[in-house]
Amino acid sequence: MKSFCLHVCMSTTCVHCLQRPKEVAGSSRTAVTGSYKLPSCGCWELNLSPLLWIAEPSFQPLATHLIVALELLGLFSSGFLTDRLIRQRRTKKKAREEKIPKRAFGFLPLDQYPASCAQLWHPDVWRMLIAAMCLALLGCLQAQELKGHVSIILLGATGDLAKKYLWQGLFQLYLDEAGKGHSFSFHGAALTAPEQGQKLMDKALESLSCPKDLAPSHCDELKGQFLQLSQYRQLKTAEDYQTLNKDIETQVRQDGLWEAGRIFYFSVPPFAYADIARNINSSCRPRPGAWLRVVLEKPFGHDHLSAQQLASELGSFFQEEEMYRVDHYLGKQAVAQILPFRDQNRKALDGLWNRHHVERVEIIMKETVDAKGRASFYEEYGVIRDTLQNHLTEILTLVAMELPQNISSSAAVLQHKLQTFQALRGLQKTSAILGQYQAYSGQVRQELQKPDGFQSRTPTFAGVLVHIDSLRWEGVPFILMSGKALDERVGYVRILFKNRAYCTQSERHWASAQSRCLPQQIIFHIGHGELGHPTILVSRNLFKPYVPTQSWTEVPDQPGLRLFGRPLSDYYAYKPVREQDAYSTLLSHIFHCRKESFITTENLLASWVFWTPLLDILDHEVPRLYPGGAENGHLLDFEFSGGQLSFSQQQLEVLMPELGSVPKPSDFQVLRAQYRESPLITAWPEELISKLAGDIEATAVQSVRRFGKFHLALSGGSSPIALFQQLATGHYGFPWAHTHLWLVDERCVPLSDPESNFQGLQVHLLQHVRVPYYNIHPMPVHLHQRLCAEEDQGAQTYASEISALVANSSFDLVLLGMGTDGHTASLFPQSPTGLDGDQLVVLTESPFRPYQRMSLSLPLINRAKKVAVLVMGRTKREITTLVSRVGHEPKKWPISGVLPLSGQLVWYMDYEAFLG
């Protein structure tokens, strides 16, 4: 590092500063615009060394910024400043030889300046000089961020991803940045021995290409430079990383450079991340002052737990700001334009981009290829983990997130994306449909040496219905769909708007493309398909969008081409002026530290929190078989109603012949029988829930007709969720306005906690129906900032409320469940609390977390006019058999104590719980 002095002559009479370098004998000063000797007249001197340590090649930006700042302040034009800026390596000895007066804080003493410079020391001028210097220093600091030597290390340099995309992306980065002040070196690295690795890397580099608008001769020149800067090295041991570090430092020192930073691109399997990260952290970090950026490729875990473990491991070696997790779809031009398009068209979209105007959003990725050659990866991950959890969900957040005031702020964009993740409504089994192309299991058997009878259940096609619980998007369906071996290769995001127009004249009289009765939509066409290139399309009857003309151009009409039922001429259509692959875009963003195009740890884990429960539910589901390609016909068409997704066509063939014929709900009627001397209704889950919901509605209508109100007490847990959804979406005649909703039991957690029974009721039912808020009665488990404290008398408060509002404390209907240990409500075996006595509501202890509960007592439950017990799932088969044989033993089996005194008890069981 060197110390520099900056001299600016302030006297208009000074002629010494105009001497040329040859007239300065023995001078060691190298000028920005020549070499000049420090004159004997009034020149002030600023020593930069105590203020800013910078390397010699990077001093020029400071001089430039200083000149600009002083000129802006008017000093140059008024004759105060002679345009002479010099930098100098100075030693104390030379300073003494030249008899430079002693400086104070880098300036000559004021009394040593000549009269011709006196006008400079006017207070106003002095304040202007200080402001100029501040501006100059700030400008210099800003300039420093973009200067210096950058080393890029590509790990997995001989792999498929590197050969197809990454080397070309790095070459494009070099084309974009060459000559802008940075120097580069590119290190291809792998486990392969040096000689063989170099050959493989050279082969990959043969296919590098330049943009079409670059002259061939210039392309060849730049390609030659890039090849000279690229070298292969084996990175296998800790010593290899130490050697790499020494080589980079030596190169920087020998070339007289300073190091700006290093980029490590992990194009390797995730199981190798930890060892590589450890070696980089211990042996290959750049020195302080230079940055480190580590680029990670998916998959980022298999579920929430594995993603958390991987994130924790990487977090022990790298800071969050150093990590760049790549989702290459975020680099695709149409996807990357979603936020800028929304921002540039705020005025037109502000009133449209919401639940009042958007009918639905489709995010689609279709592929014609199958998984052949990738069976090992696909069998472990499947289509949901491969595309929906990452690519399509990331796109969903770009469409649905609240738009920050400044979309250039990475922090603001990432924070708004996180808020969108957190607003995603939990997925259920009925939220998804699955498919698998028929040849897949055979490919798995062949590639993974599975036995002849092996049948995979891994889906290669999936459609998922997503809802967002926010004021903007409440009730708007987001459809995510992806699959292999489909009829076409295409990706797009389609926002379809509600059409409230009615046109009196027939369609032949509508104004072409402008009629309000035509579909209104915005489409971000990601690529392929009939268009064949990234495109933004906006219906002409919606609005004319603003699109930056320097990077996007209008698509010429193609007669005969129809998109989503309309000719291309019905749209304002724009495509990129120059197409660029996703990795080139993302590598540029990494280089320029644009974090908004990447996945943070927080957002990654939020995505897995959303997807993992569905993946667990679907783990053993049998996907629908489809032949592949055009032969699929309408087999994979699906439709949605409420929160449920289902195939439009029933599949007639047996899905898995080797597993035997799987009964369909239509193969059975709802069976009626007796269980514990009470009516039993049993059916497949969908029909059972439909039957129970219908019975509850009929009871409600009858009660309201007779008494003007209906008091319904509901249990929590997982079993009633499907019932709540059915009531919310399929029973529009339900008298919600006259219904009082009570809880049978509650966990002692805040009502907003995901484990709260009331929270489950709110998410799956209350927010979808119109129940007057004063008719909703949550259990008071959280009083005085305490949970279920005896002294708060929450149980007594709830009992008093029931006594005041429910005639004779007799609910019209109580819905119960049955646990695998025979408990019901929160009344547990071997615990006498709430099984008898006069208390209506009690505090109990659960053997499961959270341990504290509040529950209706057994005597209160038995006062009900009707009690329905819902039992579902194969795990309940054993307790169902056991309870059928026991008598009235509530201390051992609390469910056996349920027997309304003057009401009716009805059991609702699905076939798995009843028959196993």
PDB file of N, CA and C in Angstrom, residues 629-702:
ATOM      1  N   GLY A 629     -47.155 -37.406 -23.693  1.00  0.00           N
ATOM      2  CA  GLY A 629     -47.290 -36.706 -24.959  1.00  0.00           C
ATOM      3  C   GLY A 629     -48.728 -36.408 -25.327  1.00  0.00           C
ATOM      4  N   ALA A 630     -48.979 -36.376 -26.628  1.00  0.00           N
ATOM      5  CA  ALA A 630     -50.309 -36.025 -27.126  1.00  0.00           C
ATOM      6  C   ALA A 630     -51.355 -37.063 -26.741  1.00  0.00           C
ATOM      7  N   GLU A 631     -50.915 -38.293 -26.443  1.00  0.00           N
ATOM      8  CA  GLU A 631     -51.851 -39.351 -26.081  1.00  0.00           C
ATOM      9  C   GLU A 631     -52.519 -39.114 -24.727  1.00  0.00           C
ATOM     10  N   ASN A 632     -52.019 -38.158 -23.978  1.00  0.00           N
ATOM     11  CA  ASN A 632     -52.639 -37.869 -22.672  1.00  0.00           C
ATOM     12  C   ASN A 632     -54.092 -37.433 -22.821  1.00  0.00           C
ATOM     13  N   GLY A 633     -54.387 -36.807 -23.943  1.00  0.00           N
ATOM     14  CA  GLY A 633     -55.757 -36.347 -24.154  1.00  0.00           C
ATOM     15  C   GLY A 633     -56.224 -35.457 -23.013  1.00  0.00           C
ATOM     16  N   HIS A 634     -57.412 -35.763 -22.479  1.00  0.00           N
ATOM     17  CA  HIS A 634     -57.966 -34.971 -21.380  1.00  0.00           C
ATOM     18  C   HIS A 634     -57.756 -35.654 -20.028  1.00  0.00           C
ATOM     19  N   LEU A 635     -56.885 -36.667 -20.003  1.00  0.00           N
ATOM     20  CA  LEU A 635     -56.706 -37.474 -18.797  1.00  0.00           C
ATOM     21  C   LEU A 635     -56.197 -36.659 -17.614  1.00  0.00           C
ATOM     22  N   LEU A 636     -55.397 -35.605 -17.888  1.00  0.00           N
ATOM     23  CA  LEU A 636     -54.813 -34.809 -16.803  1.00  0.00           C
ATOM     24  C   LEU A 636     -55.549 -33.488 -16.585  1.00  0.00           C
ATOM     25  N   ASP A 637     -56.646 -33.258 -17.296  1.00  0.00           N
ATOM     26  CA  ASP A 637     -57.426 -32.041 -17.055  1.00  0.00           C
ATOM     27  C   ASP A 637     -57.955 -32.071 -15.623  1.00  0.00           C
ATOM     28  N   PHE A 638     -57.981 -30.916 -14.999  1.00  0.00           N
ATOM     29  CA  PHE A 638     -58.483 -30.870 -13.626  1.00  0.00           C
ATOM     30  C   PHE A 638     -59.323 -29.623 -13.418  1.00  0.00           C
ATOM     31  N   GLU A 639     -60.048 -29.607 -12.320  1.00  0.00           N
ATOM     32  CA  GLU A 639     -60.902 -28.465 -11.982  1.00  0.00           C
ATOM     33  C   GLU A 639     -60.831 -28.234 -10.479  1.00  0.00           C
ATOM     34  N   PHE A 640     -61.232 -27.051 -10.075  1.00  0.00           N
ATOM     35  CA  PHE A 640     -61.173 -26.732  -8.653  1.00  0.00           C
ATOM     36  C   PHE A 640     -62.499 -26.165  -8.188  1.00  0.00           C
ATOM     37  N   SER A 641     -62.792 -26.429  -6.930  1.00  0.00           N
ATOM     38  CA  SER A 641     -63.986 -25.896  -6.286  1.00  0.00           C
ATOM     39  C   SER A 641     -63.636 -25.615  -4.844  1.00  0.00           C
ATOM     40  N   GLY A 642     -63.784 -24.360  -4.436  1.00  0.00           N
ATOM     41  CA  GLY A 642     -63.377 -24.012  -3.084  1.00  0.00           C
ATOM     42  C   GLY A 642     -61.891 -24.236  -2.929  1.00  0.00           C
ATOM     43  N   GLY A 643     -61.523 -25.040  -1.957  1.00  0.00           N
ATOM     44  CA  GLY A 643     -60.103 -25.331  -1.728  1.00  0.00           C
ATOM     45  C   GLY A 643     -59.700 -26.686  -2.252  1.00  0.00           C
ATOM     46  N   GLN A 644     -60.522 -27.304  -3.099  1.00  0.00           N
ATOM     47  CA  GLN A 644     -60.254 -28.666  -3.547  1.00  0.00           C
ATOM     48  C   GLN A 644     -59.946 -28.706  -5.038  1.00  0.00           C
ATOM     49  N   LEU A 645     -59.015 -29.592  -5.372  1.00  0.00           N
ATOM     50  CA  LEU A 645     -58.620 -29.802  -6.753  1.00  0.00           C
ATOM     51  C   LEU A 645     -58.912 -31.258  -7.094  1.00  0.00           C
ATOM     52  N   SER A 646     -59.429 -31.515  -8.291  1.00  0.00           N
ATOM     53  CA  SER A 646     -59.735 -32.893  -8.675  1.00  0.00           C
ATOM     54  C   SER A 646     -59.642 -33.042 -10.179  1.00  0.00           C
ATOM     55  N   PHE A 647     -59.327 -34.260 -10.627  1.00  0.00           N
ATOM     56  CA  PHE A 647     -59.294 -34.535 -12.056  1.00  0.00           C
ATOM     57  C   PHE A 647     -60.712 -34.422 -12.619  1.00  0.00           C
ATOM     58  N   SER A 648     -60.801 -33.916 -13.835  1.00  0.00           N
ATOM     59  CA  SER A 648     -62.115 -33.742 -14.468  1.00  0.00           C
ATOM     60  C   SER A 648     -62.705 -35.078 -14.915  1.00  0.00           C
ATOM     61  N   GLN A 649     -61.819 -35.996 -15.319  1.00  0.00           N
ATOM     62  CA  GLN A 649     -62.289 -37.293 -15.798  1.00  0.00           C
ATOM     63  C   GLN A 649     -61.966 -38.382 -14.781  1.00  0.00           C
ATOM     64  N   GLN A 650     -62.882 -39.299 -14.610  1.00  0.00           N
ATOM     65  CA  GLN A 650     -62.601 -40.486 -13.800  1.00  0.00           C
ATOM     66  C   GLN A 650     -61.721 -41.416 -14.620  1.00  0.00           C
ATOM     67  N   GLN A 651     -60.713 -41.994 -13.973  1.00  0.00           N
ATOM     68  CA  GLN A 651     -59.834 -42.934 -14.669  1.00  0.00           C
ATOM     69  C   GLN A 651     -60.410 -44.338 -14.525  1.00  0.00           C
ATOM     70  N   LEU A 652     -60.628 -44.978 -15.655  1.00  0.00           N
ATOM     71  CA  LEU A 652     -61.308 -46.263 -15.638  1.00  0.00           C
ATOM     72  C   LEU A 652     -60.362 -47.407 -15.323  1.00  0.00           C
ATOM     73  N   GLU A 653     -59.087 -47.258 -15.740  1.00  0.00           N
ATOM     74  CA  GLU A 653     -58.157 -48.354 -15.492  1.00  0.00           C
ATOM     75  C   GLU A 653     -57.738 -48.381 -14.030  1.00  0.00           C
ATOM     76  N   VAL A 654     -57.260 -49.573 -13.586  1.00  0.00           N
ATOM     77  CA  VAL A 654     -56.656 -49.683 -12.261  1.00  0.00           C
ATOM     78  C   VAL A 654     -55.299 -49.006 -12.329  1.00  0.00           C
ATOM     79  N   LEU A 655     -55.024 -48.105 -11.387  1.00  0.00           N
ATOM     80  CA  LEU A 655     -53.786 -47.338 -11.446  1.00  0.00           C
ATOM     81  C   LEU A 655     -52.558 -48.218 -11.269  1.00  0.00           C
ATOM     82  N   MET A 656     -52.586 -49.111 -10.295  1.00  0.00           N
ATOM     83  CA  MET A 656     -51.438 -49.953  -9.998  1.00  0.00           C
ATOM     84  C   MET A 656     -51.869 -51.417 -10.024  1.00  0.00           C
ATOM     85  N   PRO A 657     -51.822 -52.088 -11.155  1.00  0.00           N
ATOM     86  CA  PRO A 657     -52.293 -53.462 -11.218  1.00  0.00           C
ATOM     87  C   PRO A 657     -51.592 -54.364 -10.223  1.00  0.00           C
ATOM     88  N   GLU A 658     -50.294 -54.124  -9.991  1.00  0.00           N
ATOM     89  CA  GLU A 658     -49.558 -55.000  -9.091  1.00  0.00           C
ATOM     90  C   GLU A 658     -50.033 -54.877  -7.650  1.00  0.00           C
ATOM     91  N   LEU A 659     -50.668 -53.746  -7.320  1.00  0.00           N
ATOM     92  CA  LEU A 659     -51.113 -53.548  -5.942  1.00  0.00           C
ATOM     93  C   LEU A 659     -52.542 -54.041  -5.753  1.00  0.00           C
ATOM     94  N   GLY A 660     -53.130 -54.535  -6.818  1.00  0.00           N
ATOM     95  CA  GLY A 660     -54.508 -55.003  -6.706  1.00  0.00           C
ATOM     96  C   GLY A 660     -55.484 -53.886  -7.004  1.00  0.00           C
ATOM     97  N   SER A 661     -56.726 -54.235  -7.181  1.00  0.00           N
ATOM     98  CA  SER A 661     -57.757 -53.261  -7.519  1.00  0.00           C
ATOM     99  C   SER A 661     -58.057 -52.376  -6.325  1.00  0.00           C
ATOM    100  N   VAL A 662     -57.953 -51.067  -6.546  1.00  0.00           N
ATOM    101  CA  VAL A 662     -58.208 -50.111  -5.471  1.00  0.00           C
ATOM    102  C   VAL A 662     -59.661 -49.665  -5.534  1.00  0.00           C
ATOM    103  N   PRO A 663     -60.448 -49.891  -4.487  1.00  0.00           N
ATOM    104  CA  PRO A 663     -61.866 -49.505  -4.527  1.00  0.00           C
ATOM    105  C   PRO A 663     -62.025 -47.996  -4.657  1.00  0.00           C
ATOM    106  N   LYS A 664     -63.025 -47.584  -5.392  1.00  0.00           N
ATOM    107  CA  LYS A 664     -63.371 -46.172  -5.539  1.00  0.00           C
ATOM    108  C   LYS A 664     -64.562 -45.848  -4.639  1.00  0.00           C
ATOM    109  N   PRO A 665     -64.685 -44.577  -4.200  1.00  0.00           N
ATOM    110  CA  PRO A 665     -65.852 -44.217  -3.392  1.00  0.00           C
ATOM    111  C   PRO A 665     -67.168 -44.575  -4.069  1.00  0.00           C
ATOM    112  N   SER A 666     -67.189 -44.493  -5.415  1.00  0.00           N
ATOM    113  CA  SER A 666     -68.432 -44.802  -6.113  1.00  0.00           C
ATOM    114  C   SER A 666     -68.784 -46.285  -6.054  1.00  0.00           C
ATOM    115  N   ASP A 667     -67.824 -47.126  -5.633  1.00  0.00           N
ATOM    116  CA  ASP A 667     -68.101 -48.563  -5.535  1.00  0.00           C
ATOM    117  C   ASP A 667     -68.926 -48.897  -4.296  1.00  0.00           C
ATOM    118  N   PHE A 668     -69.125 -47.968  -3.402  1.00  0.00           N
ATOM    119  CA  PHE A 668     -69.805 -48.238  -2.136  1.00  0.00           C
ATOM    120  C   PHE A 668     -70.936 -47.243  -1.911  1.00  0.00           C
ATOM    121  N   GLN A 669     -71.942 -47.662  -1.184  1.00  0.00           N
ATOM    122  CA  GLN A 669     -72.965 -46.765  -0.677  1.00  0.00           C
ATOM    123  C   GLN A 669     -72.592 -46.403   0.756  1.00  0.00           C
ATOM    124  N   VAL A 670     -73.179 -45.337   1.277  1.00  0.00           N
ATOM    125  CA  VAL A 670     -73.028 -45.038   2.698  1.00  0.00           C
ATOM    126  C   VAL A 670     -73.740 -46.136   3.479  1.00  0.00           C
ATOM    127  N   LEU A 671     -73.007 -46.775   4.358  1.00  0.00           N
ATOM    128  CA  LEU A 671     -73.574 -47.884   5.124  1.00  0.00           C
ATOM    129  C   LEU A 671     -74.087 -47.400   6.468  1.00  0.00           C
ATOM    130  N   ARG A 672     -75.217 -47.915   6.879  1.00  0.00           N
ATOM    131  CA  ARG A 672     -75.785 -47.564   8.176  1.00  0.00           C
ATOM    132  C   ARG A 672     -75.805 -48.830   9.045  1.00  0.00           C
ATOM    133  N   ALA A 673     -75.382 -48.691  10.297  1.00  0.00           N
ATOM    134  CA  ALA A 673     -75.338 -49.846  11.202  1.00  0.00           C
ATOM    135  C   ALA A 673     -75.431 -49.328  12.624  1.00  0.00           C
ATOM    136  N   GLN A 674     -75.062 -50.177  13.571  1.00  0.00           N
ATOM    137  CA  GLN A 674     -75.054 -49.817  14.985  1.00  0.00           C
ATOM    138  C   GLN A 674     -73.629 -49.962  15.533  1.00  0.00           C
ATOM    139  N   TYR A 675     -73.272 -49.029  16.432  1.00  0.00           N
ATOM    140  CA  TYR A 675     -71.987 -49.106  17.119  1.00  0.00           C
ATOM    141  C   TYR A 675     -72.223 -48.648  18.545  1.00  0.00           C
ATOM    142  N   ARG A 676     -71.940 -49.514  19.490  1.00  0.00           N
ATOM    143  CA  ARG A 676     -72.217 -49.238  20.902  1.00  0.00           C
ATOM    144  C   ARG A 676     -73.688 -48.845  21.093  1.00  0.00           C
ATOM    145  N   GLU A 677     -74.536 -49.542  20.403  1.00  0.00           N
ATOM    146  CA  GLU A 677     -75.982 -49.380  20.510  1.00  0.00           C
ATOM    147  C   GLU A 677     -76.473 -48.012  20.027  1.00  0.00           C
ATOM    148  N   SER A 678     -75.647 -47.343  19.238  1.00  0.00           N
ATOM    149  CA  SER A 678     -76.029 -46.052  18.662  1.00  0.00           C
ATOM    150  C   SER A 678     -75.865 -46.122  17.156  1.00  0.00           C
ATOM    151  N   PRO A 679     -76.540 -45.234  16.403  1.00  0.00           N
ATOM    152  CA  PRO A 679     -76.434 -45.267  14.946  1.00  0.00           C
ATOM    153  C   PRO A 679     -74.992 -45.057  14.482  1.00  0.00           C
ATOM    154  N   LEU A 680     -74.587 -45.815  13.476  1.00  0.00           N
ATOM    155  CA  LEU A 680     -73.256 -45.703  12.870  1.00  0.00           C
ATOM    156  C   LEU A 680     -73.420 -45.441  11.383  1.00  0.00           C
ATOM    157  N   ILE A 681     -72.709 -44.440  10.885  1.00  0.00           N
ATOM    158  CA  ILE A 681     -72.671 -44.151   9.451  1.00  0.00           C
ATOM    159  C   ILE A 681     -71.222 -44.324   9.007  1.00  0.00           C
ATOM    160  N   THR A 682     -71.007 -45.182   8.009  1.00  0.00           N
ATOM    161  CA  THR A 682     -69.637 -45.412   7.546  1.00  0.00           C
ATOM    162  C   THR A 682     -69.574 -45.304   6.037  1.00  0.00           C
ATOM    163  N   ALA A 683     -68.490 -44.748   5.517  1.00  0.00           N
ATOM    164  CA  ALA A 683     -68.322 -44.515   4.080  1.00  0.00           C
ATOM    165  C   ALA A 683     -66.862 -44.180   3.826  1.00  0.00           C
ATOM    166  N   TRP A 684     -66.526 -43.981   2.546  1.00  0.00           N
ATOM    167  CA  TRP A 684     -65.207 -43.449   2.222  1.00  0.00           C
ATOM    168  C   TRP A 684     -65.132 -41.995   2.696  1.00  0.00           C
ATOM    169  N   PRO A 685     -63.914 -41.502   2.985  1.00  0.00           N
ATOM    170  CA  PRO A 685     -63.775 -40.183   3.624  1.00  0.00           C
ATOM    171  C   PRO A 685     -64.584 -39.064   2.969  1.00  0.00           C
ATOM    172  N   GLU A 686     -64.512 -38.922   1.643  1.00  0.00           N
ATOM    173  CA  GLU A 686     -65.193 -37.808   0.984  1.00  0.00           C
ATOM    174  C   GLU A 686     -66.707 -37.886   1.182  1.00  0.00           C
ATOM    175  N   GLU A 687     -67.246 -39.091   1.038  1.00  0.00           N
ATOM    176  CA  GLU A 687     -68.695 -39.245   1.194  1.00  0.00           C
ATOM    177  C   GLU A 687     -69.111 -39.113   2.649  1.00  0.00           C
ATOM    178  N   LEU A 688     -68.224 -39.579   3.548  1.00  0.00           N
ATOM    179  CA  LEU A 688     -68.543 -39.476   4.976  1.00  0.00           C
ATOM    180  C   LEU A 688     -68.614 -38.015   5.395  1.00  0.00           C
ATOM    181  N   ILE A 689     -67.630 -37.226   4.969  1.00  0.00           N
ATOM    182  CA  ILE A 689     -67.608 -35.799   5.305  1.00  0.00           C
ATOM    183  C   ILE A 689     -68.823 -35.103   4.693  1.00  0.00           C
ATOM    184  N   SER A 690     -69.141 -35.446   3.463  1.00  0.00           N
ATOM    185  CA  SER A 690     -70.297 -34.850   2.808  1.00  0.00           C
ATOM    186  C   SER A 690     -71.587 -35.168   3.569  1.00  0.00           C
ATOM    187  N   LYS A 691     -71.705 -36.411   4.015  1.00  0.00           N
ATOM    188  CA  LYS A 691     -72.887 -36.822   4.776  1.00  0.00           C
ATOM    189  C   LYS A 691     -72.980 -36.084   6.102  1.00  0.00           C
ATOM    190  N   LEU A 692     -71.858 -36.008   6.840  1.00  0.00           N
ATOM    191  CA  LEU A 692     -71.850 -35.334   8.138  1.00  0.00           C
ATOM    192  C   LEU A 692     -72.173 -33.851   7.975  1.00  0.00           C
ATOM    193  N   ALA A 693     -71.570 -33.194   6.967  1.00  0.00           N
ATOM    194  CA  ALA A 693     -71.845 -31.774   6.727  1.00  0.00           C
ATOM    195  C   ALA A 693     -73.325 -31.560   6.413  1.00  0.00           C
ATOM    196  N   GLY A 694     -73.901 -32.457   5.620  1.00  0.00           N
ATOM    197  CA  GLY A 694     -75.325 -32.345   5.302  1.00  0.00           C
ATOM    198  C   GLY A 694     -76.200 -32.518   6.529  1.00  0.00           C
ATOM    199  N   ASP A 695     -75.805 -33.445   7.414  1.00  0.00           N
ATOM    200  CA  ASP A 695     -76.579 -33.664   8.644  1.00  0.00           C
ATOM    201  C   ASP A 695     -76.494 -32.450   9.570  1.00  0.00           C
ATOM    202  N   ILE A 696     -75.312 -31.853   9.663  1.00  0.00           N
ATOM    203  CA  ILE A 696     -75.155 -30.669  10.513  1.00  0.00           C
ATOM    204  C   ILE A 696     -76.005 -29.520   9.973  1.00  0.00           C
ATOM    205  N   GLU A 697     -75.974 -29.324   8.644  1.00  0.00           N
ATOM    206  CA  GLU A 697     -76.775 -28.255   8.049  1.00  0.00           C
ATOM    207  C   GLU A 697     -78.266 -28.487   8.302  1.00  0.00           C
ATOM    208  N   ALA A 698     -78.724 -29.718   8.143  1.00  0.00           N
ATOM    209  CA  ALA A 698     -80.146 -30.020   8.364  1.00  0.00           C
ATOM    210  C   ALA A 698     -80.545 -29.746   9.809  1.00  0.00           C
ATOM    211  N   THR A 699     -79.657 -30.121  10.758  1.00  0.00           N
ATOM    212  CA  THR A 699     -79.922 -29.855  12.177  1.00  0.00           C
ATOM    213  C   THR A 699     -79.970 -28.360  12.434  1.00  0.00           C
ATOM    214  N   ALA A 700     -79.051 -27.607  11.807  1.00  0.00           N
ATOM    215  CA  ALA A 700     -79.002 -26.152  11.987  1.00  0.00           C
ATOM    216  C   ALA A 700     -80.271 -25.485  11.466  1.00  0.00           C
ATOM    217  N   VAL A 701     -80.697 -25.866  10.274  1.00  0.00           N
ATOM    218  CA  VAL A 701     -81.899 -25.271   9.677  1.00  0.00           C
ATOM    219  C   VAL A 701     -83.112 -25.553  10.560  1.00  0.00           C
ATOM    220  N   GLN A 702     -83.207 -26.785  11.049  1.00  0.00           N
ATOM    221  CA  GLN A 702     -84.339 -27.154  11.899  1.00  0.00           C
ATOM    222  C   GLN A 702     -84.326 -26.374  13.207  1.00  0.00           C
TER     223      GLN A 702
END
